[in-house]
């Protein structure tokens, strides 16, 4: 989702990949000003679980995002399951010991439903999935007081630079103009089409794709 926030549900769980900006392990990442951004582990995600969920709710419960009454609990359950995936990835941002941003996702499986529901036909080569081909960015959010400082970009770059997949995908709610503008400004993200997703948080999502390994 994007504040920056991103929002979407579409693996075997729900998802949100709209931008809201809009050390541990090997300390892969970067330090700039008073903000550190790094690739975390599943243990880091568990350690920061409550902070991630609190920031998620603050970023995505405000307009223009769709926020059902059950969304906070759904997100906690989804994230708890996703952290257990062997292909889970997360980037975290901290300032003065406080979590101020995150970006996380998981690789799509060969049985994914991610590519279902497009309103207009999409090329078979795009929707063809193979093991290790696509990483889905599920959620990205930055704390409101530190947005517009490039933290969302750093989180996304750090996360995607750590991946071995050929490409990345994410989903944005159609009405989230700030999220669309964020990805347009980043460059490299191609809007593939709009999906009807009546069973998910938002009734529609716009799907983006980016090549990681030419």
Short mmCIF file of N, CA and C in Angstrom, two decimals, residues 45-195:
data_model
loop_
_atom_site.label_atom_id
_atom_site.label_comp_id
_atom_site.label_asym_id
_atom_site.label_seq_id
_atom_site.Cartn_x
_atom_site.Cartn_y
_atom_site.Cartn_z
N UNK A 45 11.69 -10.00 11.53
CA UNK A 45 10.26 -9.73 11.29
C UNK A 45 9.44 -10.09 12.52
N UNK A 46 9.77 -11.19 13.16
CA UNK A 46 9.06 -11.58 14.38
C UNK A 46 9.32 -10.57 15.49
N UNK A 47 10.57 -10.13 15.62
CA UNK A 47 10.92 -9.19 16.67
C UNK A 47 10.20 -7.85 16.49
N UNK A 48 9.96 -7.46 15.25
CA UNK A 48 9.32 -6.18 14.95
C UNK A 48 7.85 -6.35 14.59
N UNK A 49 7.30 -7.52 14.85
CA UNK A 49 5.95 -7.85 14.37
C UNK A 49 4.91 -6.81 14.79
N UNK A 50 4.84 -6.50 16.06
CA UNK A 50 3.83 -5.56 16.54
C UNK A 50 4.03 -4.17 15.95
N UNK A 51 5.28 -3.75 15.82
CA UNK A 51 5.56 -2.43 15.25
C UNK A 51 5.16 -2.37 13.78
N UNK A 52 5.43 -3.47 13.05
CA UNK A 52 5.02 -3.53 11.65
C UNK A 52 3.50 -3.42 11.53
N UNK A 53 2.79 -4.17 12.36
CA UNK A 53 1.33 -4.15 12.30
C UNK A 53 0.76 -2.79 12.68
N UNK A 54 1.36 -2.14 13.67
CA UNK A 54 0.90 -0.81 14.08
C UNK A 54 1.09 0.19 12.95
N UNK A 55 2.26 0.15 12.30
CA UNK A 55 2.53 1.06 11.19
C UNK A 55 1.63 0.76 10.00
N UNK A 56 1.41 -0.52 9.75
CA UNK A 56 0.51 -0.93 8.66
C UNK A 56 -0.88 -0.33 8.86
N UNK A 57 -1.39 -0.46 10.07
CA UNK A 57 -2.74 0.05 10.34
C UNK A 57 -2.79 1.57 10.19
N UNK A 58 -1.77 2.26 10.69
CA UNK A 58 -1.75 3.71 10.59
C UNK A 58 -1.71 4.17 9.13
N UNK A 59 -0.95 3.45 8.31
CA UNK A 59 -0.77 3.84 6.91
C UNK A 59 -1.98 3.52 6.05
N UNK A 60 -2.59 2.36 6.27
CA UNK A 60 -3.61 1.88 5.34
C UNK A 60 -5.05 2.02 5.79
N UNK A 61 -5.24 2.46 7.01
CA UNK A 61 -6.62 2.64 7.49
C UNK A 61 -7.19 3.99 7.10
N UNK A 62 -6.35 4.85 6.52
CA UNK A 62 -6.80 6.19 6.12
C UNK A 62 -7.13 6.22 4.64
N UNK A 63 -8.02 7.13 4.23
CA UNK A 63 -8.31 7.28 2.80
C UNK A 63 -7.03 7.58 2.03
N UNK A 64 -6.91 7.12 0.78
CA UNK A 64 -7.99 6.58 -0.06
C UNK A 64 -8.12 5.06 0.00
N UNK A 65 -7.46 4.42 0.96
CA UNK A 65 -7.44 2.96 0.96
C UNK A 65 -8.71 2.35 1.53
N UNK A 66 -9.08 1.20 0.98
CA UNK A 66 -10.19 0.42 1.52
C UNK A 66 -9.70 -0.25 2.80
N UNK A 67 -10.47 -0.11 3.89
CA UNK A 67 -10.06 -0.66 5.18
C UNK A 67 -11.28 -1.32 5.85
N UNK A 68 -11.51 -2.61 5.57
CA UNK A 68 -12.62 -3.32 6.22
C UNK A 68 -12.39 -3.41 7.73
N UNK A 69 -13.43 -3.60 8.47
CA UNK A 69 -13.34 -3.68 9.93
C UNK A 69 -12.42 -4.79 10.39
N UNK A 70 -12.33 -5.87 9.62
CA UNK A 70 -11.53 -7.02 10.01
C UNK A 70 -10.09 -6.96 9.48
N UNK A 71 -9.71 -5.85 8.84
CA UNK A 71 -8.43 -5.81 8.14
C UNK A 71 -7.22 -5.94 9.06
N UNK A 72 -7.25 -5.31 10.22
CA UNK A 72 -6.09 -5.38 11.12
C UNK A 72 -5.80 -6.82 11.51
N UNK A 73 -6.82 -7.58 11.86
CA UNK A 73 -6.62 -8.97 12.25
C UNK A 73 -6.22 -9.82 11.06
N UNK A 74 -6.84 -9.57 9.90
CA UNK A 74 -6.46 -10.31 8.70
C UNK A 74 -4.99 -10.11 8.38
N UNK A 75 -4.51 -8.88 8.50
CA UNK A 75 -3.12 -8.60 8.20
C UNK A 75 -2.19 -9.32 9.15
N UNK A 76 -2.49 -9.33 10.43
CA UNK A 76 -1.64 -10.01 11.40
C UNK A 76 -1.53 -11.49 11.08
N UNK A 77 -2.66 -12.11 10.74
CA UNK A 77 -2.65 -13.54 10.43
C UNK A 77 -1.90 -13.81 9.14
N UNK A 78 -2.08 -12.96 8.13
CA UNK A 78 -1.38 -13.12 6.86
C UNK A 78 0.12 -12.98 7.04
N UNK A 79 0.55 -11.94 7.76
CA UNK A 79 1.97 -11.71 7.96
C UNK A 79 2.60 -12.84 8.76
N UNK A 80 1.90 -13.32 9.76
CA UNK A 80 2.41 -14.43 10.57
C UNK A 80 2.68 -15.65 9.69
N UNK A 81 1.77 -15.96 8.77
CA UNK A 81 1.98 -17.10 7.87
C UNK A 81 3.12 -16.82 6.90
N UNK A 82 3.15 -15.62 6.35
CA UNK A 82 4.14 -15.30 5.33
C UNK A 82 5.57 -15.36 5.87
N UNK A 83 5.76 -14.93 7.10
CA UNK A 83 7.10 -14.96 7.69
C UNK A 83 7.66 -16.38 7.71
N UNK A 84 6.78 -17.36 7.79
CA UNK A 84 7.22 -18.75 7.81
C UNK A 84 7.60 -19.31 6.46
N UNK A 85 7.38 -18.55 5.38
CA UNK A 85 7.71 -19.03 4.04
C UNK A 85 9.22 -18.98 3.81
N UNK A 86 9.80 -20.00 3.19
CA UNK A 86 11.24 -19.99 2.93
C UNK A 86 11.68 -18.92 1.93
N UNK A 87 10.74 -18.35 1.17
CA UNK A 87 11.10 -17.32 0.20
C UNK A 87 10.64 -15.93 0.63
N UNK A 88 10.29 -15.79 1.89
CA UNK A 88 9.91 -14.49 2.45
C UNK A 88 11.11 -13.55 2.45
N UNK A 89 10.87 -12.27 2.15
CA UNK A 89 11.92 -11.27 2.21
C UNK A 89 11.39 -9.99 2.83
N UNK A 90 12.25 -9.28 3.58
CA UNK A 90 11.81 -8.06 4.24
C UNK A 90 12.96 -7.07 4.34
N UNK A 91 12.66 -5.80 4.13
CA UNK A 91 13.59 -4.70 4.40
C UNK A 91 12.95 -3.83 5.47
N UNK A 92 13.76 -3.36 6.41
CA UNK A 92 13.28 -2.57 7.53
C UNK A 92 14.03 -1.24 7.58
N UNK A 93 13.36 -0.21 8.08
CA UNK A 93 13.97 1.10 8.26
C UNK A 93 13.78 1.53 9.71
N UNK A 94 14.85 2.01 10.32
CA UNK A 94 14.81 2.46 11.70
C UNK A 94 15.45 3.83 11.84
N UNK A 95 14.97 4.58 12.82
CA UNK A 95 15.59 5.84 13.20
C UNK A 95 15.54 5.94 14.71
N UNK A 96 16.69 6.15 15.33
CA UNK A 96 16.78 6.25 16.79
C UNK A 96 16.14 5.05 17.47
N UNK A 97 16.34 3.87 16.89
CA UNK A 97 15.85 2.64 17.50
C UNK A 97 14.37 2.38 17.30
N UNK A 98 13.70 3.19 16.48
CA UNK A 98 12.26 3.03 16.25
C UNK A 98 12.01 2.63 14.80
N UNK A 99 11.15 1.65 14.59
CA UNK A 99 10.79 1.24 13.24
C UNK A 99 9.99 2.34 12.57
N UNK A 100 10.43 2.78 11.39
CA UNK A 100 9.73 3.84 10.68
C UNK A 100 9.30 3.42 9.27
N UNK A 101 9.65 2.19 8.88
CA UNK A 101 9.24 1.75 7.56
C UNK A 101 9.55 0.29 7.33
N UNK A 102 8.86 -0.29 6.36
CA UNK A 102 9.11 -1.69 6.00
C UNK A 102 8.65 -1.93 4.58
N UNK A 103 9.21 -2.96 3.99
CA UNK A 103 8.76 -3.49 2.70
C UNK A 103 8.99 -4.99 2.75
N UNK A 104 7.99 -5.76 2.41
CA UNK A 104 8.17 -7.21 2.45
C UNK A 104 7.34 -7.89 1.37
N UNK A 105 7.68 -9.15 1.11
CA UNK A 105 6.95 -9.91 0.12
C UNK A 105 7.40 -11.35 0.09
N UNK A 106 7.02 -12.05 -0.95
CA UNK A 106 7.32 -13.47 -1.06
C UNK A 106 7.31 -13.86 -2.54
N UNK A 107 7.99 -14.93 -2.85
CA UNK A 107 8.01 -15.44 -4.23
C UNK A 107 6.67 -16.09 -4.56
N UNK A 108 6.22 -15.91 -5.79
CA UNK A 108 5.00 -16.57 -6.24
C UNK A 108 5.26 -18.04 -6.50
N UNK A 109 4.30 -18.87 -6.16
CA UNK A 109 4.40 -20.30 -6.44
C UNK A 109 3.88 -20.58 -7.85
N UNK A 110 4.10 -21.78 -8.32
CA UNK A 110 3.60 -22.16 -9.65
C UNK A 110 2.08 -22.31 -9.65
N UNK A 111 1.47 -22.37 -8.48
CA UNK A 111 0.02 -22.50 -8.37
C UNK A 111 -0.64 -21.19 -7.92
N UNK A 112 0.08 -20.09 -8.05
CA UNK A 112 -0.44 -18.81 -7.58
C UNK A 112 -1.70 -18.38 -8.33
N UNK A 113 -2.52 -17.59 -7.65
CA UNK A 113 -3.71 -17.00 -8.27
C UNK A 113 -3.47 -15.52 -8.57
N UNK A 114 -2.24 -15.10 -8.45
CA UNK A 114 -1.92 -13.68 -8.61
C UNK A 114 -2.36 -13.12 -9.96
N UNK A 115 -2.28 -13.94 -11.00
CA UNK A 115 -2.54 -13.45 -12.36
C UNK A 115 -3.97 -13.65 -12.82
N UNK A 116 -4.88 -13.96 -11.91
CA UNK A 116 -6.28 -14.18 -12.27
C UNK A 116 -7.10 -12.89 -12.17
N UNK A 117 -8.16 -12.81 -12.98
CA UNK A 117 -9.15 -11.75 -12.83
C UNK A 117 -8.92 -10.48 -13.62
N UNK A 118 -8.01 -10.49 -14.59
CA UNK A 118 -7.77 -9.28 -15.37
C UNK A 118 -9.01 -8.92 -16.20
N UNK A 119 -9.31 -7.64 -16.27
CA UNK A 119 -10.46 -7.18 -17.04
C UNK A 119 -10.22 -7.29 -18.54
N UNK A 120 -8.98 -7.17 -18.95
CA UNK A 120 -8.60 -7.28 -20.37
C UNK A 120 -7.53 -8.36 -20.50
N UNK A 121 -7.46 -9.01 -21.65
CA UNK A 121 -6.48 -10.10 -21.82
C UNK A 121 -5.04 -9.62 -21.58
N UNK A 122 -4.27 -10.49 -20.95
CA UNK A 122 -2.85 -10.25 -20.68
C UNK A 122 -2.06 -11.38 -21.33
N UNK A 123 -0.94 -11.05 -21.93
CA UNK A 123 -0.14 -12.03 -22.65
C UNK A 123 0.22 -13.23 -21.77
N UNK A 124 0.16 -14.42 -22.36
CA UNK A 124 0.46 -15.64 -21.63
C UNK A 124 1.87 -15.64 -21.06
N UNK A 125 2.80 -15.01 -21.75
CA UNK A 125 4.18 -14.94 -21.27
C UNK A 125 4.26 -14.17 -19.96
N UNK A 126 3.38 -13.21 -19.78
CA UNK A 126 3.36 -12.43 -18.54
C UNK A 126 2.83 -13.27 -17.38
N UNK A 127 1.75 -13.99 -17.64
CA UNK A 127 1.09 -14.73 -16.56
C UNK A 127 1.69 -16.10 -16.32
N UNK A 128 2.58 -16.54 -17.21
CA UNK A 128 3.24 -17.84 -17.00
C UNK A 128 4.13 -17.77 -15.78
N UNK A 129 3.95 -18.72 -14.87
CA UNK A 129 4.74 -18.71 -13.64
C UNK A 129 5.57 -19.97 -13.53
N UNK A 130 6.81 -19.81 -13.11
CA UNK A 130 7.69 -20.94 -12.86
C UNK A 130 8.41 -20.71 -11.55
N UNK A 131 8.97 -21.75 -11.01
CA UNK A 131 9.61 -21.69 -9.69
C UNK A 131 10.73 -20.65 -9.70
N UNK A 132 10.64 -19.68 -8.80
CA UNK A 132 11.68 -18.67 -8.68
C UNK A 132 11.62 -17.57 -9.72
N UNK A 133 10.53 -17.48 -10.48
CA UNK A 133 10.47 -16.46 -11.52
C UNK A 133 10.07 -15.07 -10.99
N UNK A 134 9.12 -15.02 -10.05
CA UNK A 134 8.53 -13.74 -9.68
C UNK A 134 8.50 -13.53 -8.17
N UNK A 135 8.93 -12.35 -7.74
CA UNK A 135 8.80 -11.94 -6.35
C UNK A 135 7.68 -10.92 -6.25
N UNK A 136 6.75 -11.15 -5.34
CA UNK A 136 5.62 -10.23 -5.14
C UNK A 136 5.88 -9.35 -3.94
N UNK A 137 5.91 -8.04 -4.17
CA UNK A 137 6.01 -7.08 -3.07
C UNK A 137 4.60 -6.94 -2.49
N UNK A 138 4.43 -7.33 -1.25
CA UNK A 138 3.09 -7.38 -0.67
C UNK A 138 2.73 -6.07 0.03
N UNK A 139 3.63 -5.55 0.85
CA UNK A 139 3.34 -4.31 1.58
C UNK A 139 4.57 -3.44 1.69
N UNK A 140 4.37 -2.15 1.58
CA UNK A 140 5.41 -1.14 1.76
C UNK A 140 4.78 0.04 2.47
N UNK A 141 5.36 0.48 3.57
CA UNK A 141 4.81 1.62 4.30
C UNK A 141 5.93 2.37 5.01
N UNK A 142 5.75 3.69 5.11
CA UNK A 142 6.69 4.56 5.81
C UNK A 142 5.89 5.43 6.77
N UNK A 143 6.42 5.62 7.96
CA UNK A 143 5.74 6.43 8.98
C UNK A 143 5.52 7.85 8.46
N UNK A 144 4.35 8.41 8.74
CA UNK A 144 3.93 9.66 8.11
C UNK A 144 4.91 10.82 8.33
N UNK A 145 5.49 10.91 9.50
CA UNK A 145 6.34 12.07 9.83
C UNK A 145 7.66 12.09 9.08
N UNK A 146 8.04 10.96 8.46
CA UNK A 146 9.34 10.91 7.75
C UNK A 146 9.15 10.58 6.27
N UNK A 147 7.99 10.77 5.73
CA UNK A 147 7.77 10.56 4.31
C UNK A 147 8.40 11.67 3.49
N UNK A 148 8.55 11.40 2.19
CA UNK A 148 9.15 12.35 1.25
C UNK A 148 10.62 12.62 1.56
N UNK A 149 11.28 11.62 2.12
CA UNK A 149 12.72 11.70 2.35
C UNK A 149 13.45 10.58 1.60
N UNK A 150 12.75 9.89 0.72
CA UNK A 150 13.36 8.83 -0.06
C UNK A 150 13.44 7.49 0.64
N UNK A 151 12.80 7.36 1.79
CA UNK A 151 12.89 6.11 2.56
C UNK A 151 12.14 4.99 1.86
N UNK A 152 10.99 5.30 1.25
CA UNK A 152 10.25 4.27 0.53
C UNK A 152 11.06 3.70 -0.62
N UNK A 153 11.73 4.56 -1.38
CA UNK A 153 12.59 4.12 -2.47
C UNK A 153 13.73 3.25 -1.95
N UNK A 154 14.35 3.67 -0.87
CA UNK A 154 15.47 2.91 -0.30
C UNK A 154 15.02 1.53 0.18
N UNK A 155 13.85 1.48 0.80
CA UNK A 155 13.32 0.19 1.25
C UNK A 155 13.09 -0.75 0.07
N UNK A 156 12.45 -0.22 -0.96
CA UNK A 156 12.13 -1.07 -2.11
C UNK A 156 13.40 -1.50 -2.83
N UNK A 157 14.33 -0.57 -3.04
CA UNK A 157 15.59 -0.91 -3.71
C UNK A 157 16.37 -1.96 -2.91
N UNK A 158 16.42 -1.78 -1.60
CA UNK A 158 17.16 -2.72 -0.75
C UNK A 158 16.53 -4.11 -0.81
N UNK A 159 15.21 -4.16 -0.75
CA UNK A 159 14.52 -5.44 -0.80
C UNK A 159 14.74 -6.13 -2.14
N UNK A 160 14.53 -5.42 -3.24
CA UNK A 160 14.63 -6.04 -4.56
C UNK A 160 16.07 -6.38 -4.94
N UNK A 161 17.03 -5.60 -4.46
CA UNK A 161 18.44 -5.91 -4.74
C UNK A 161 18.86 -7.22 -4.08
N UNK A 162 18.12 -7.65 -3.08
CA UNK A 162 18.48 -8.88 -2.36
C UNK A 162 17.87 -10.12 -3.00
N UNK A 163 17.00 -9.95 -4.00
CA UNK A 163 16.26 -11.07 -4.56
C UNK A 163 16.98 -11.70 -5.75
N UNK A 164 16.69 -12.98 -5.97
CA UNK A 164 17.29 -13.71 -7.10
C UNK A 164 16.28 -13.97 -8.22
N UNK A 165 15.02 -13.56 -8.03
CA UNK A 165 14.00 -13.80 -9.04
C UNK A 165 14.24 -12.95 -10.29
N UNK A 166 13.62 -13.35 -11.40
CA UNK A 166 13.75 -12.63 -12.66
C UNK A 166 13.01 -11.30 -12.67
N UNK A 167 11.92 -11.24 -11.92
CA UNK A 167 11.06 -10.07 -11.99
C UNK A 167 10.32 -9.88 -10.67
N UNK A 168 9.71 -8.69 -10.52
CA UNK A 168 8.92 -8.40 -9.33
C UNK A 168 7.55 -7.88 -9.76
N UNK A 169 6.57 -8.08 -8.91
CA UNK A 169 5.22 -7.60 -9.18
C UNK A 169 4.65 -7.00 -7.91
N UNK A 170 3.65 -6.15 -8.07
CA UNK A 170 2.95 -5.59 -6.92
C UNK A 170 1.58 -5.12 -7.39
N UNK A 171 0.72 -4.82 -6.42
CA UNK A 171 -0.65 -4.43 -6.73
C UNK A 171 -0.99 -3.14 -6.01
N UNK A 172 -1.74 -2.27 -6.67
CA UNK A 172 -2.12 -0.97 -6.13
C UNK A 172 -3.62 -0.78 -6.31
N UNK A 173 -4.28 -0.29 -5.29
CA UNK A 173 -5.69 0.03 -5.44
C UNK A 173 -5.84 1.16 -6.46
N UNK A 174 -6.81 1.06 -7.37
CA UNK A 174 -6.94 2.05 -8.45
C UNK A 174 -7.04 3.49 -7.98
N UNK A 175 -7.71 3.72 -6.85
CA UNK A 175 -7.94 5.09 -6.39
C UNK A 175 -6.75 5.67 -5.64
N UNK A 176 -5.71 4.88 -5.39
CA UNK A 176 -4.55 5.34 -4.62
C UNK A 176 -3.58 6.10 -5.54
N UNK A 177 -3.94 7.32 -5.86
CA UNK A 177 -3.16 8.10 -6.83
C UNK A 177 -1.73 8.32 -6.38
N UNK A 178 -1.51 8.51 -5.09
CA UNK A 178 -0.16 8.71 -4.58
C UNK A 178 0.72 7.50 -4.80
N UNK A 179 0.15 6.31 -4.66
CA UNK A 179 0.91 5.08 -4.88
C UNK A 179 1.30 4.95 -6.35
N UNK A 180 0.35 5.21 -7.24
CA UNK A 180 0.65 5.15 -8.68
C UNK A 180 1.74 6.15 -9.04
N UNK A 181 1.66 7.35 -8.48
CA UNK A 181 2.66 8.38 -8.78
C UNK A 181 4.04 7.96 -8.28
N UNK A 182 4.08 7.30 -7.14
CA UNK A 182 5.35 6.84 -6.56
C UNK A 182 6.03 5.85 -7.50
N UNK A 183 5.31 4.88 -8.00
CA UNK A 183 5.91 3.88 -8.88
C UNK A 183 6.25 4.45 -10.25
N UNK A 184 5.44 5.40 -10.72
CA UNK A 184 5.78 6.07 -11.97
C UNK A 184 7.10 6.82 -11.83
N UNK A 185 7.29 7.47 -10.68
CA UNK A 185 8.50 8.25 -10.45
C UNK A 185 9.73 7.36 -10.31
N UNK A 186 9.55 6.18 -9.75
CA UNK A 186 10.68 5.25 -9.59
C UNK A 186 11.20 4.79 -10.94
N UNK A 187 10.30 4.56 -11.87
CA UNK A 187 10.69 4.04 -13.17
C UNK A 187 10.89 2.53 -13.12
N UNK A 188 10.72 1.90 -14.27
CA UNK A 188 10.93 0.46 -14.36
C UNK A 188 9.70 -0.38 -14.10
N UNK A 189 8.66 0.21 -13.52
CA UNK A 189 7.44 -0.53 -13.23
C UNK A 189 6.44 -0.35 -14.38
N UNK A 190 5.96 -1.45 -14.91
CA UNK A 190 4.99 -1.43 -16.02
C UNK A 190 3.62 -1.82 -15.52
N UNK A 191 2.62 -1.00 -15.80
CA UNK A 191 1.25 -1.33 -15.44
C UNK A 191 0.73 -2.38 -16.40
N UNK A 192 0.41 -3.56 -15.89
CA UNK A 192 -0.02 -4.68 -16.72
C UNK A 192 -1.51 -4.65 -17.00
N UNK A 193 -2.30 -4.26 -16.01
CA UNK A 193 -3.74 -4.23 -16.20
C UNK A 193 -4.46 -4.18 -14.87
N UNK A 194 -5.77 -4.11 -14.95
CA UNK A 194 -6.62 -4.04 -13.76
C UNK A 194 -7.35 -5.36 -13.56
N UNK A 195 -7.40 -5.79 -12.31
CA UNK A 195 -8.10 -7.02 -11.96
C UNK A 195 -9.37 -6.73 -11.17
#
